[in-house]
mmCIF file of C-alpha atoms and ligand atoms in Angstrom:
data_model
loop_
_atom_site.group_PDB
_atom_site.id
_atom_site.type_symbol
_atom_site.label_atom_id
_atom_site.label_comp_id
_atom_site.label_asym_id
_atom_site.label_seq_id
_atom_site.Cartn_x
_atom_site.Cartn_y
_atom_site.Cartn_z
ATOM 1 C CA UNK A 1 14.095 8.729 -16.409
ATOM 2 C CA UNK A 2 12.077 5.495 -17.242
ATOM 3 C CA UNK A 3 10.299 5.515 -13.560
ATOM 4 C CA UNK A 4 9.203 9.091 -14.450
ATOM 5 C CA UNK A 5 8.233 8.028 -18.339
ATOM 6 C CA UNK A 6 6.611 5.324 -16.733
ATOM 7 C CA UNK A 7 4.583 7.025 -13.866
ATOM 8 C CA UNK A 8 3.746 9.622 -16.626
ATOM 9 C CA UNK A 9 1.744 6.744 -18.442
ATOM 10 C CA UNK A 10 0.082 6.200 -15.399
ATOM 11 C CA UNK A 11 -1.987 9.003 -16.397
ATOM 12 C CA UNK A 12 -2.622 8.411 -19.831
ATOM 13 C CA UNK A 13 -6.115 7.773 -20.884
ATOM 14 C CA UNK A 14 -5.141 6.079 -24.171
ATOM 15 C CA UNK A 15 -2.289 3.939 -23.507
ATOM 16 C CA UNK A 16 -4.557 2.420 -20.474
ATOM 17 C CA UNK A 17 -7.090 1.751 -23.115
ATOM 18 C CA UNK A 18 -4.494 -0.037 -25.361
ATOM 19 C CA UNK A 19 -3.193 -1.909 -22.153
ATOM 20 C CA UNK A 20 -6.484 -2.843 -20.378
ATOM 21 C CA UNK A 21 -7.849 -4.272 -23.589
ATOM 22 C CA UNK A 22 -4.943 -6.215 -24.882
ATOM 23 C CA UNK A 23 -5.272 -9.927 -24.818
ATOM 24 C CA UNK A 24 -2.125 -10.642 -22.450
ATOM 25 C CA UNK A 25 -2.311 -8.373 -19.898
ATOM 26 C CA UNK A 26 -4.849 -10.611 -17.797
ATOM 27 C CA UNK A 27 -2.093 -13.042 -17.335
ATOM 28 C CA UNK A 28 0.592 -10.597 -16.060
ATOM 29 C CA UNK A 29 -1.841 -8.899 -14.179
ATOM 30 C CA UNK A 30 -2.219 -11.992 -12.377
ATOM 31 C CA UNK A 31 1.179 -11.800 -11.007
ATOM 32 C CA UNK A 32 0.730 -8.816 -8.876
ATOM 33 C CA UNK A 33 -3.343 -8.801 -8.593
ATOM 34 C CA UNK A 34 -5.168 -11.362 -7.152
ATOM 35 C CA UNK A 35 -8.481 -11.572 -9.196
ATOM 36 C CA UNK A 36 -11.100 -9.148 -9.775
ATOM 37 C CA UNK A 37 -13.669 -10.528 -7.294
ATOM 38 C CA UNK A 38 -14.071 -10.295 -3.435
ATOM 39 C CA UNK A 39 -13.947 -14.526 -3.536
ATOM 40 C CA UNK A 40 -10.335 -14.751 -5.586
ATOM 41 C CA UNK A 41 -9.564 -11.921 -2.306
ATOM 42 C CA UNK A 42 -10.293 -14.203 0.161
ATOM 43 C CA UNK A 43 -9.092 -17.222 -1.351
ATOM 44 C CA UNK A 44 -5.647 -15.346 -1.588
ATOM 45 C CA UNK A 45 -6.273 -14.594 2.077
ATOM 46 C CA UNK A 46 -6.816 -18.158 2.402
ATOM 47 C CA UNK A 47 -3.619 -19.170 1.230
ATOM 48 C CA UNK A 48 -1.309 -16.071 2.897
ATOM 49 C CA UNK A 49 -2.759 -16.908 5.947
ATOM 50 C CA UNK A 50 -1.672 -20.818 5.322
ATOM 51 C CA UNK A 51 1.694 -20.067 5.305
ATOM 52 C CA UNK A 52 1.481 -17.626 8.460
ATOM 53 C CA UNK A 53 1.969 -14.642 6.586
ATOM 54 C CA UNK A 54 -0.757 -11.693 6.925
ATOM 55 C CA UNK A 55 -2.612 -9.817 4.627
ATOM 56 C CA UNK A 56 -3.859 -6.409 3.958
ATOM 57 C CA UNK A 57 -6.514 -6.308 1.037
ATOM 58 C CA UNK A 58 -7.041 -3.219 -1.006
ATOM 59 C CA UNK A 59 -9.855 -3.126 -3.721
ATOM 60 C CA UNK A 60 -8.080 -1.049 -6.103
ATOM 61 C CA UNK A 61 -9.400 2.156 -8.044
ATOM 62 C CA UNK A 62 -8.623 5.330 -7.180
ATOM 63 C CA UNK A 63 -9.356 9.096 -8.164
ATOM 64 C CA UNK A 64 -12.784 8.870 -8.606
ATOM 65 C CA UNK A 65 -14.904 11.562 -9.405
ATOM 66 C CA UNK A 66 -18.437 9.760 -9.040
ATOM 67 C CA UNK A 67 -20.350 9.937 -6.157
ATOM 68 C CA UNK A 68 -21.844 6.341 -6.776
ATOM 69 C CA UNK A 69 -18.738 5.184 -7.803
ATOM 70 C CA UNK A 70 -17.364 6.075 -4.182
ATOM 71 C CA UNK A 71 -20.124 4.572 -2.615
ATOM 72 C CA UNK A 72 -19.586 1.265 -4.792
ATOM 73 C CA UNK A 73 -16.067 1.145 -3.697
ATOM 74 C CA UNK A 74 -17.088 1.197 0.249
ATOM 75 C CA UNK A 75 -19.733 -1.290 -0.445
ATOM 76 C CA UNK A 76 -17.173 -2.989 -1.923
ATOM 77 C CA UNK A 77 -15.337 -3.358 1.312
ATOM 78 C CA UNK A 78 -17.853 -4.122 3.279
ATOM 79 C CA UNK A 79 -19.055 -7.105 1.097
ATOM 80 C CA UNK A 80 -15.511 -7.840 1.900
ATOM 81 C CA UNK A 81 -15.253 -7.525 4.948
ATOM 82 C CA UNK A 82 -18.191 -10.017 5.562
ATOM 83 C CA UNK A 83 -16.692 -12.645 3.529
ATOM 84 C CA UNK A 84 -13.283 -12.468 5.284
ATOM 85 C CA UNK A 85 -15.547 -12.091 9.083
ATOM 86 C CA UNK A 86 -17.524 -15.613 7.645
ATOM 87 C CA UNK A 87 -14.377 -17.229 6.858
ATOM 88 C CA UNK A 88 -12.895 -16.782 10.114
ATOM 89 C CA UNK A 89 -9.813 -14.581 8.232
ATOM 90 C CA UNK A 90 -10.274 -11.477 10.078
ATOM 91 C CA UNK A 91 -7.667 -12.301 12.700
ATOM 92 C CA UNK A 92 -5.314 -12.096 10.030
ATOM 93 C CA UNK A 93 -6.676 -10.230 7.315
ATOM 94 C CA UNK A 94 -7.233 -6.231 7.318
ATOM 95 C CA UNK A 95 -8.341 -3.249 4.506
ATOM 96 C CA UNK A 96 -6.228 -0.839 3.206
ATOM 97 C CA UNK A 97 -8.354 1.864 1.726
ATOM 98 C CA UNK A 98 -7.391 5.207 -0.783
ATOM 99 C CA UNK A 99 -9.332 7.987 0.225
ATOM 100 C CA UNK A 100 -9.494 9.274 -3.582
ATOM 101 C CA UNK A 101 -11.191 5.664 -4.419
ATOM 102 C CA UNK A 102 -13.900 6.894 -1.831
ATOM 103 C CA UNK A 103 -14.397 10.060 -2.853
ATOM 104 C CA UNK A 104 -11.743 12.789 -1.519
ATOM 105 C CA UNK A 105 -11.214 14.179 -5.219
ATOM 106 C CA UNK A 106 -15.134 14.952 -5.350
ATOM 107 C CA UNK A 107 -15.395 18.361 -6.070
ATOM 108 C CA UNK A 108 -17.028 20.296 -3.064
ATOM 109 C CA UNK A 109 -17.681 18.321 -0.182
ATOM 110 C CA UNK A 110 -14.898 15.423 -1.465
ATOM 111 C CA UNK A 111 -13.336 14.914 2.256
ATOM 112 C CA UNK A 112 -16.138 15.244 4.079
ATOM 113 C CA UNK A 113 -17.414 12.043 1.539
ATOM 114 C CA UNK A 114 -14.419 10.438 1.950
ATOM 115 C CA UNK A 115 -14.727 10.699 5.360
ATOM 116 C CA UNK A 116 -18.355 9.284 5.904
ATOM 117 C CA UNK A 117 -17.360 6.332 3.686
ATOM 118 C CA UNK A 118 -14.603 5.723 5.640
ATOM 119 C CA UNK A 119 -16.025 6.035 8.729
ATOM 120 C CA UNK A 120 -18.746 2.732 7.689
ATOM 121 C CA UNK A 121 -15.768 0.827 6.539
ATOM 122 C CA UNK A 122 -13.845 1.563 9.865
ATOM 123 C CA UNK A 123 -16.961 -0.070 11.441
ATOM 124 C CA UNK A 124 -17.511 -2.677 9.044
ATOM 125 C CA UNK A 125 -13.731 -3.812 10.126
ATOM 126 C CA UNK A 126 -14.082 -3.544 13.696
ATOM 127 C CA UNK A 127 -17.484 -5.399 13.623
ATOM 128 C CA UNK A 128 -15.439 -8.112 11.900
ATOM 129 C CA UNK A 129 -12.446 -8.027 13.849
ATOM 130 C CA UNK A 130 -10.139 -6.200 12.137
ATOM 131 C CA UNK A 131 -8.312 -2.901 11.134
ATOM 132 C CA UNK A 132 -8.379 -0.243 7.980
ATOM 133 C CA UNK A 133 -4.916 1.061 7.015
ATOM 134 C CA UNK A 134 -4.816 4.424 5.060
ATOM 135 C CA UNK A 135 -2.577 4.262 1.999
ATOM 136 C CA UNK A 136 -1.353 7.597 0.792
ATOM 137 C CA UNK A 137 -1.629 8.924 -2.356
ATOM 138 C CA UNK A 138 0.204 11.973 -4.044
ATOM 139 C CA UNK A 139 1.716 14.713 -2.009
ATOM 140 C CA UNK A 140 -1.354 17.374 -2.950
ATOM 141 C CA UNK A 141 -3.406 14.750 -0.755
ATOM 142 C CA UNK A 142 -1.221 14.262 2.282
ATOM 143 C CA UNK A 143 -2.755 17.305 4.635
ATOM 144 C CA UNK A 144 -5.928 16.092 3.642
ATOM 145 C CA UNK A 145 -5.497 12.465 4.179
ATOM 146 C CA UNK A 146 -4.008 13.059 7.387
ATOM 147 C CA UNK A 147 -6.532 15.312 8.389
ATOM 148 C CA UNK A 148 -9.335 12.770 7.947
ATOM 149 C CA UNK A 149 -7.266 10.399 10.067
ATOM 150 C CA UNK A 150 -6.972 11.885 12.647
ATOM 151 C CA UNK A 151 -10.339 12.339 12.203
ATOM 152 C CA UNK A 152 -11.581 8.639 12.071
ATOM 153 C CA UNK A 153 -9.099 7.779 14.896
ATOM 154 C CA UNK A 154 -11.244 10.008 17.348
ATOM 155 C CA UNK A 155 -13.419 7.180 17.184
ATOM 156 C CA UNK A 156 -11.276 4.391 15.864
ATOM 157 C CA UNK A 157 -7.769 4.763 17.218
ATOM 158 C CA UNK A 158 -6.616 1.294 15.709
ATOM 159 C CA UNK A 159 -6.814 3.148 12.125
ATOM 160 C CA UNK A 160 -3.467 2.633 10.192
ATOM 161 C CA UNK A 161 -1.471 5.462 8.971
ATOM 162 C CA UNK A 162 1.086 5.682 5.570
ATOM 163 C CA UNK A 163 4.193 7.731 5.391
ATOM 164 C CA UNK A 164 6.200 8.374 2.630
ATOM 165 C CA UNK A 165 9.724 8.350 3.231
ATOM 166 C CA UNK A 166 10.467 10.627 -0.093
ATOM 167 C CA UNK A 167 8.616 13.152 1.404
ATOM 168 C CA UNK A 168 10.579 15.887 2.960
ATOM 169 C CA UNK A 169 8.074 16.489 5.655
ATOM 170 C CA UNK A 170 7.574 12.941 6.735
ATOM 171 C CA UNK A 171 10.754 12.667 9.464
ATOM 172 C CA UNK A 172 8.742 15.133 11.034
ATOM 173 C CA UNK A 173 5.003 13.289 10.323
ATOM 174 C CA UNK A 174 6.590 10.018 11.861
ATOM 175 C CA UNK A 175 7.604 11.903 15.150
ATOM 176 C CA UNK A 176 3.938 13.479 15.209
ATOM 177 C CA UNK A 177 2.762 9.551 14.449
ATOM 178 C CA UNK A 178 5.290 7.362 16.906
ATOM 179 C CA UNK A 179 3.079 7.724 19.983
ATOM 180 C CA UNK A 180 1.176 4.769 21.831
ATOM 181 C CA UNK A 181 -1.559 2.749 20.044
ATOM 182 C CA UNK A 182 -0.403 4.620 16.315
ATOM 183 C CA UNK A 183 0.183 1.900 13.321
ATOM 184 C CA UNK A 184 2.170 3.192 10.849
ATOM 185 C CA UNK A 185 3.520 2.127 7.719
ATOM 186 C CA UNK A 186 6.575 3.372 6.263
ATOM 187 C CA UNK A 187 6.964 3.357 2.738
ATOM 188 C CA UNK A 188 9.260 4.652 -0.011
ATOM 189 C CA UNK A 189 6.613 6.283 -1.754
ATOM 190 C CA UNK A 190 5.013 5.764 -5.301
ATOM 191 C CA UNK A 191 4.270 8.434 -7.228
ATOM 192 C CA UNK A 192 6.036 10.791 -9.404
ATOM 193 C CA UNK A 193 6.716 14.329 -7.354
ATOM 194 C CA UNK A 194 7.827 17.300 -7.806
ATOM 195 C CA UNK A 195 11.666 18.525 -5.991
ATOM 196 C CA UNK A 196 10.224 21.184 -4.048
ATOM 197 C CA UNK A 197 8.549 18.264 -2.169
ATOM 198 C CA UNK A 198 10.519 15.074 -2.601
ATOM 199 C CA UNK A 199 13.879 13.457 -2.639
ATOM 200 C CA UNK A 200 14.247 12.435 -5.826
ATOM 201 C CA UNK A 201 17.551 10.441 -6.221
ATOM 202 C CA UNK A 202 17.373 6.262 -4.774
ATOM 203 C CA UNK A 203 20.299 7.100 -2.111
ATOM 204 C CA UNK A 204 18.204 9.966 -0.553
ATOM 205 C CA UNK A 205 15.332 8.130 -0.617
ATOM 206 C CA UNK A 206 16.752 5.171 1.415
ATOM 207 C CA UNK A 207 18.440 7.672 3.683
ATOM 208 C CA UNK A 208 15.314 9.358 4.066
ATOM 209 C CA UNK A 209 13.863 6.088 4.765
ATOM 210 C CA UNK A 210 16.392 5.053 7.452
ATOM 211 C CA UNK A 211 16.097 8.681 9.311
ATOM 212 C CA UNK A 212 12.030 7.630 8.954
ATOM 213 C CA UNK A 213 12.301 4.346 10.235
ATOM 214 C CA UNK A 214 14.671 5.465 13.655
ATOM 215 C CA UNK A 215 11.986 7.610 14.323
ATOM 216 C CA UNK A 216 9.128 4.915 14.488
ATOM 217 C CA UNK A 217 11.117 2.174 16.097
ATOM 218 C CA UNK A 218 12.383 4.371 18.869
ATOM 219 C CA UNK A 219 9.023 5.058 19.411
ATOM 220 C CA UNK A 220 6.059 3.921 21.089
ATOM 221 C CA UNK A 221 3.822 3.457 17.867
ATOM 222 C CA UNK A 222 3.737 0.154 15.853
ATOM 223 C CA UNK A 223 5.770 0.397 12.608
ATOM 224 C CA UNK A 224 4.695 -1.139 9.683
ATOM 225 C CA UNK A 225 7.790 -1.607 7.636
ATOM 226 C CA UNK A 226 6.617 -1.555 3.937
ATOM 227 C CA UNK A 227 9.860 -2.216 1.294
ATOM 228 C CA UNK A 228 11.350 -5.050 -0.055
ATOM 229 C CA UNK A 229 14.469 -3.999 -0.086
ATOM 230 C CA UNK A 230 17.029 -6.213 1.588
ATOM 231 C CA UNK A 231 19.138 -3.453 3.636
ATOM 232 C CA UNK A 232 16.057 -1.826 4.709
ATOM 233 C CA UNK A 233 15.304 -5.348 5.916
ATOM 234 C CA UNK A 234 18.429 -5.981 7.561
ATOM 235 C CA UNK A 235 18.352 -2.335 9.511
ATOM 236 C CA UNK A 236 15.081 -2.733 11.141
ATOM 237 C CA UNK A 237 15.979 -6.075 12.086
ATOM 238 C CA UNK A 238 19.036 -4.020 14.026
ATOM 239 C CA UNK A 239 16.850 -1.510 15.328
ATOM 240 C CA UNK A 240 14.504 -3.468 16.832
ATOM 241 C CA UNK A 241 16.960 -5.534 18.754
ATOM 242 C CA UNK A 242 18.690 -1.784 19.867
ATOM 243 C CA UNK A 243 15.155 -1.238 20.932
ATOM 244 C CA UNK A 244 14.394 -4.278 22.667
ATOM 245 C CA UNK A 245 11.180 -4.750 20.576
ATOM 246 C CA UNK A 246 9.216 -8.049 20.372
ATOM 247 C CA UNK A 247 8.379 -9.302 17.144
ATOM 248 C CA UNK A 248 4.606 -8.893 17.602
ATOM 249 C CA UNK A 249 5.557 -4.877 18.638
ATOM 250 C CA UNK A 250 6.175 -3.891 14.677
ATOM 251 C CA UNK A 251 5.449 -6.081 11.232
ATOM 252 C CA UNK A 252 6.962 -6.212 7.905
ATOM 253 C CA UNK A 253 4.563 -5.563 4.737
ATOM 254 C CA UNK A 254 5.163 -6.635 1.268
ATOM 255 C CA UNK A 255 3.341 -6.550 -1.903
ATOM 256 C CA UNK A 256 1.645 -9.636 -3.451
ATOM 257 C CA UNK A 257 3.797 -11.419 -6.038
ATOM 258 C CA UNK A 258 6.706 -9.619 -5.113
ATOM 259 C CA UNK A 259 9.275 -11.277 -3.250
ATOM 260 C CA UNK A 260 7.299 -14.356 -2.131
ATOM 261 C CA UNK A 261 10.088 -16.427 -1.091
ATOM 262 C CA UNK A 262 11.547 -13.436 1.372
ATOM 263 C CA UNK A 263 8.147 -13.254 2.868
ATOM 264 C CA UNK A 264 7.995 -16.330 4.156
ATOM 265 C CA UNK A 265 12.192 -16.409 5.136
ATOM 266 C CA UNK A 266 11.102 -13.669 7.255
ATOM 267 C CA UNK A 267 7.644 -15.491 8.662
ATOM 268 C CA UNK A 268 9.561 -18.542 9.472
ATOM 269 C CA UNK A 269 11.880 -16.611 11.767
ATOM 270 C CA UNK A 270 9.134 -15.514 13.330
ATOM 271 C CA UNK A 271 8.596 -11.720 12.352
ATOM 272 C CA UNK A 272 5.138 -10.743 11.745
ATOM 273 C CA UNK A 273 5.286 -10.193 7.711
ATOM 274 C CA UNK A 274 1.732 -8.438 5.817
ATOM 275 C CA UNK A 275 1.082 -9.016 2.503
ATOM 276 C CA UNK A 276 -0.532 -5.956 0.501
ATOM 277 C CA UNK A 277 -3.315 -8.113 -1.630
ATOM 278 C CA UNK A 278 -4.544 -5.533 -4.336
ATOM 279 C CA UNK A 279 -7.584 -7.022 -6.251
ATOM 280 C CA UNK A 280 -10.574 -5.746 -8.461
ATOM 281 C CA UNK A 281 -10.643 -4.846 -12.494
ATOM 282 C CA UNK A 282 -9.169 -1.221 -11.895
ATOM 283 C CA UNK A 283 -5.746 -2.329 -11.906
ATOM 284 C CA UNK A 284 -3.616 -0.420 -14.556
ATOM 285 C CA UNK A 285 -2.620 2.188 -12.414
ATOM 286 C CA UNK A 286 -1.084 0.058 -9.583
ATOM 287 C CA UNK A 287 0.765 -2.082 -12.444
ATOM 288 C CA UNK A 288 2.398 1.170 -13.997
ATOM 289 C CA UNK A 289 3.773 2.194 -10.152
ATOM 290 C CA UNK A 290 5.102 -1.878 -10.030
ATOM 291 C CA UNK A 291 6.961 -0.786 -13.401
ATOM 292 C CA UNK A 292 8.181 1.913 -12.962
ATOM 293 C CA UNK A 293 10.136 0.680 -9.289
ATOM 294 C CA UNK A 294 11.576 -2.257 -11.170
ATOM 295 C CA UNK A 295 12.985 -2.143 -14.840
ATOM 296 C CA UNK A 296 12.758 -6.556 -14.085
ATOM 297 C CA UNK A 297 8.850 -6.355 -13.703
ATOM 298 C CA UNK A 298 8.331 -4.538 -17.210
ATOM 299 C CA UNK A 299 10.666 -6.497 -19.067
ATOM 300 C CA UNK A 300 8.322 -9.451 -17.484
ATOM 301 C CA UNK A 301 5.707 -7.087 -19.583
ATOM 302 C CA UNK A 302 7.219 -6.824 -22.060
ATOM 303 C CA UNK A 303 8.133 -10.442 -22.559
ATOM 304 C CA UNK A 304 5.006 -11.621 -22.256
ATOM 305 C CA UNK A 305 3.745 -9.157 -24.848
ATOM 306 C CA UNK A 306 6.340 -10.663 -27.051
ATOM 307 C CA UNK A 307 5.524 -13.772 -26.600
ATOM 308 C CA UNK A 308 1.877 -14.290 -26.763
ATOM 309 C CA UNK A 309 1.347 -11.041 -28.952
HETATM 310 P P1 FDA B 1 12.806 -0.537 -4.204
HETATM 311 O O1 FDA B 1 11.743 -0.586 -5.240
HETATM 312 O O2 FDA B 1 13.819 0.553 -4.228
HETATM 313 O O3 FDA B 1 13.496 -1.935 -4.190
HETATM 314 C C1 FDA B 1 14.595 -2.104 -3.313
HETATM 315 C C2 FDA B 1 15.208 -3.451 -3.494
HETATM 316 O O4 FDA B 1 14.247 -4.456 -3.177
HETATM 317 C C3 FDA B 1 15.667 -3.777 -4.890
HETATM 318 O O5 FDA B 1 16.886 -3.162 -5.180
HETATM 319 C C4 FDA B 1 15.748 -5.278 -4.779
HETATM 320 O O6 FDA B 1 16.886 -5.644 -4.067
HETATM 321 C C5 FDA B 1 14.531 -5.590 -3.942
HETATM 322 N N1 FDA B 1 13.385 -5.896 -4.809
HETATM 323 C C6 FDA B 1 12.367 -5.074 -5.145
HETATM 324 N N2 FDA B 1 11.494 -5.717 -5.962
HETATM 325 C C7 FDA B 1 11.983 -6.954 -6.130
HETATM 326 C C8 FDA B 1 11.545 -8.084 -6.859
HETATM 327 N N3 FDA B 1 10.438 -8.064 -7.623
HETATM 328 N N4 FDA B 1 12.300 -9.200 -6.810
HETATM 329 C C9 FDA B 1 13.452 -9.234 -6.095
HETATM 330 N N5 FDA B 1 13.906 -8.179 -5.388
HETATM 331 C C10 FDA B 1 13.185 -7.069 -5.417
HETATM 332 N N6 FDA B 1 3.412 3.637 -1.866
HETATM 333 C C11 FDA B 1 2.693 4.773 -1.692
HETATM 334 O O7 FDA B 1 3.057 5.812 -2.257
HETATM 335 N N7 FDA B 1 1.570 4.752 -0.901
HETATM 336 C C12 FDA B 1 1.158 3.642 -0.237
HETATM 337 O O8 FDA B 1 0.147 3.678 0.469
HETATM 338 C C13 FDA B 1 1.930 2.446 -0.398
HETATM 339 N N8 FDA B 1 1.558 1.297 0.233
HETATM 340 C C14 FDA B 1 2.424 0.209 0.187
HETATM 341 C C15 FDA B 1 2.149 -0.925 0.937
HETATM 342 C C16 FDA B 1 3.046 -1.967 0.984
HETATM 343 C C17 FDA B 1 2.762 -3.161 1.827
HETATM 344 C C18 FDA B 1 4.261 -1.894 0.222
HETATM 345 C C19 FDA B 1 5.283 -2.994 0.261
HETATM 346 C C20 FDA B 1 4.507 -0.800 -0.565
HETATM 347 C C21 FDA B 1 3.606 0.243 -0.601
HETATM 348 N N9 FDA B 1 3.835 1.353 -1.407
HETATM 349 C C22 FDA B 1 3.056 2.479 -1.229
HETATM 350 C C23 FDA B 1 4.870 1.309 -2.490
HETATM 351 C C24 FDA B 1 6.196 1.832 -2.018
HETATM 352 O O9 FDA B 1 6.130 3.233 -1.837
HETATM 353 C C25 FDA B 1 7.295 1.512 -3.025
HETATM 354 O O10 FDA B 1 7.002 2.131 -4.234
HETATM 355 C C26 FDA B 1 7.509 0.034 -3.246
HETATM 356 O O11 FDA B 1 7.384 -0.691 -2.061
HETATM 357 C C27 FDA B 1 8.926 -0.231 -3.796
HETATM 358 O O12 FDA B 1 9.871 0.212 -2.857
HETATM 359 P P2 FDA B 1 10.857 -0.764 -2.067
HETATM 360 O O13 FDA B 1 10.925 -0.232 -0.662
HETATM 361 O O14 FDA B 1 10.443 -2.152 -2.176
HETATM 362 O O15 FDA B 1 12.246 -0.448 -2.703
#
């Protein structure tokens, strides 16, 4: 009920107003963002990296319906991707990109926008070093998102991939997805959907999750293990010794701010462990989907409200 309140919200032009603008939020923010410029990005890069953890950055917006706003988001990136190439961070640094923050929504041509933008980013990366993950969005994007990776991995097959494990169509999108050379990262999923699509109780979920995950660790594809949840943990840990993988043959991802302390139990063992670095002023949507997964984080909110309001 309160995830679905919550991801409701998400959407609400005047309660983001009220958020965005009051006088606290900056600091809570700061928990699970890691500035609003590309330099606090790389400085958090900076820091992952220090403690042998990895990092995926993601300049957040999404759903835009500007065609210069699109193009500011990709320029984003690449001014990004620059800094992180001068730094000497790429080798442990890549982008993860929403298509609807670079124009897929657009009326008319949206994908093929999306696409082009993209496309430069995709080369921007490899010129640096590095990789572009795709994250997925709601489930009235996933053909298209798809679609325009398979696309961009005509040209750059290194191109990350994001399943959602509530989906009821994604057992069947990871055995498409588990070949040779395919990174994919398995998620729970975000965003408030429908029944007809989705599983919408936690058990199913994780079941769906574990059906997901078999898929991708059986196969020849490198998994990308995106939860923080302990069991999930503890399975692919199992799986992967079933499978005989090496550690650098799949990685776990994690968001910033959110479980620090199991990130690096996990690096210090050895696995390869990502953290997702979101960053830029556009953040109110990625809080609400933080809140709504974890009644602890708003009470954090909520707390803080309290206190300094
Ligand atoms: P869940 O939220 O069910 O938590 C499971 C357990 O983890 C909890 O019961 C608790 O034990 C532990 N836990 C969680 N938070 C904790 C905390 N703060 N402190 C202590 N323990 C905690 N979604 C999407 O739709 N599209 C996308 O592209 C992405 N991309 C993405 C990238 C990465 C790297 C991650 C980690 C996640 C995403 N997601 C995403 C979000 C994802 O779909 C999901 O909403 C969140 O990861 C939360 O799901 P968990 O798997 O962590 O489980």
């Amino acid at each position: 009920m309160l995830r679905r309140a919550l991801l409701s919200l998400s959407r609400s032009g005047r309660v983001r107003h009220l958020v965005e603008t009051a006088p606290v939020s900056r600091s809570v923010v700061a928990r699970f963002v890691a500035g609003t410029t590309a330099e606090d990005a790389v400085a958090a890069t900076r820091v992952l990296v220090g403690k042998g953890l990895l990092a995926s950055l993601d300049h957040l917006g999404e759903d835009t319906l500007d065609v210069a706003q699109a193009t500011a988001t990709r320029d984003a990136y690449l001014t990004l991707l620059r800094r992180l190439g001068d730094e000497g961070l790429t080798a442990g640094a890549e982008v993860s990109v929403k298509l609807s923050a670079v124009g897929q929504a657009l009326p008319g041509d949206g994908e093929k926008v999306a696409l082009e933008n993209a496309r430069t980013v995709c080369e921007a990366a490899r010129a640096a070093g590095t990789t572009v993950t795709l994250d997925m969005e709601d489930h009235t994007t996933t053909d298209s998102t798809l679609g325009i990776l398979r696309d961009l991995r005509v040209d750059f097959p290194e191109t990350g991939a994001v399943l959602q494990a509530y989906l009821h169509r994604t057992e069947g999108d990871c055995r498409d997805l588990a070949h040779a050379g395919s990174r994919v990262r398995l998620c729970k999923g975000a965003y408030r959907e429908p029944e007809s699509v989705a599983f919408q109780g936690r058990s199913d979920v994780d079941k769906a999750y574990v059906r997901a995950l078999k898929v991708l660790m059986a196969g020849a594809g490198y998994p990308m293990v995106a939860t923080h949840d302990p069991r999930l943990v503890a399975i692919t840990e199992d799986l992967a010794r079933r499978h005989g993988r090496a550690k650098d043959s799949f990685e776990f991802q994690m968001l910033y701010g959110i479980r620090p302390h199991e990130q690096e139990r996990l690096a210090a063992q050895g696995q390869q462990v990502r953290v997702y670095v979101p960053y830029g002023d556009e953040w109110y949507g990625y809080l609400v989907r933080r809140m709504a997964e974890r009644p602890a984080n708003l009470a954090f909110f909520l707390r803080s409200v309290a206190t300094k309001g």
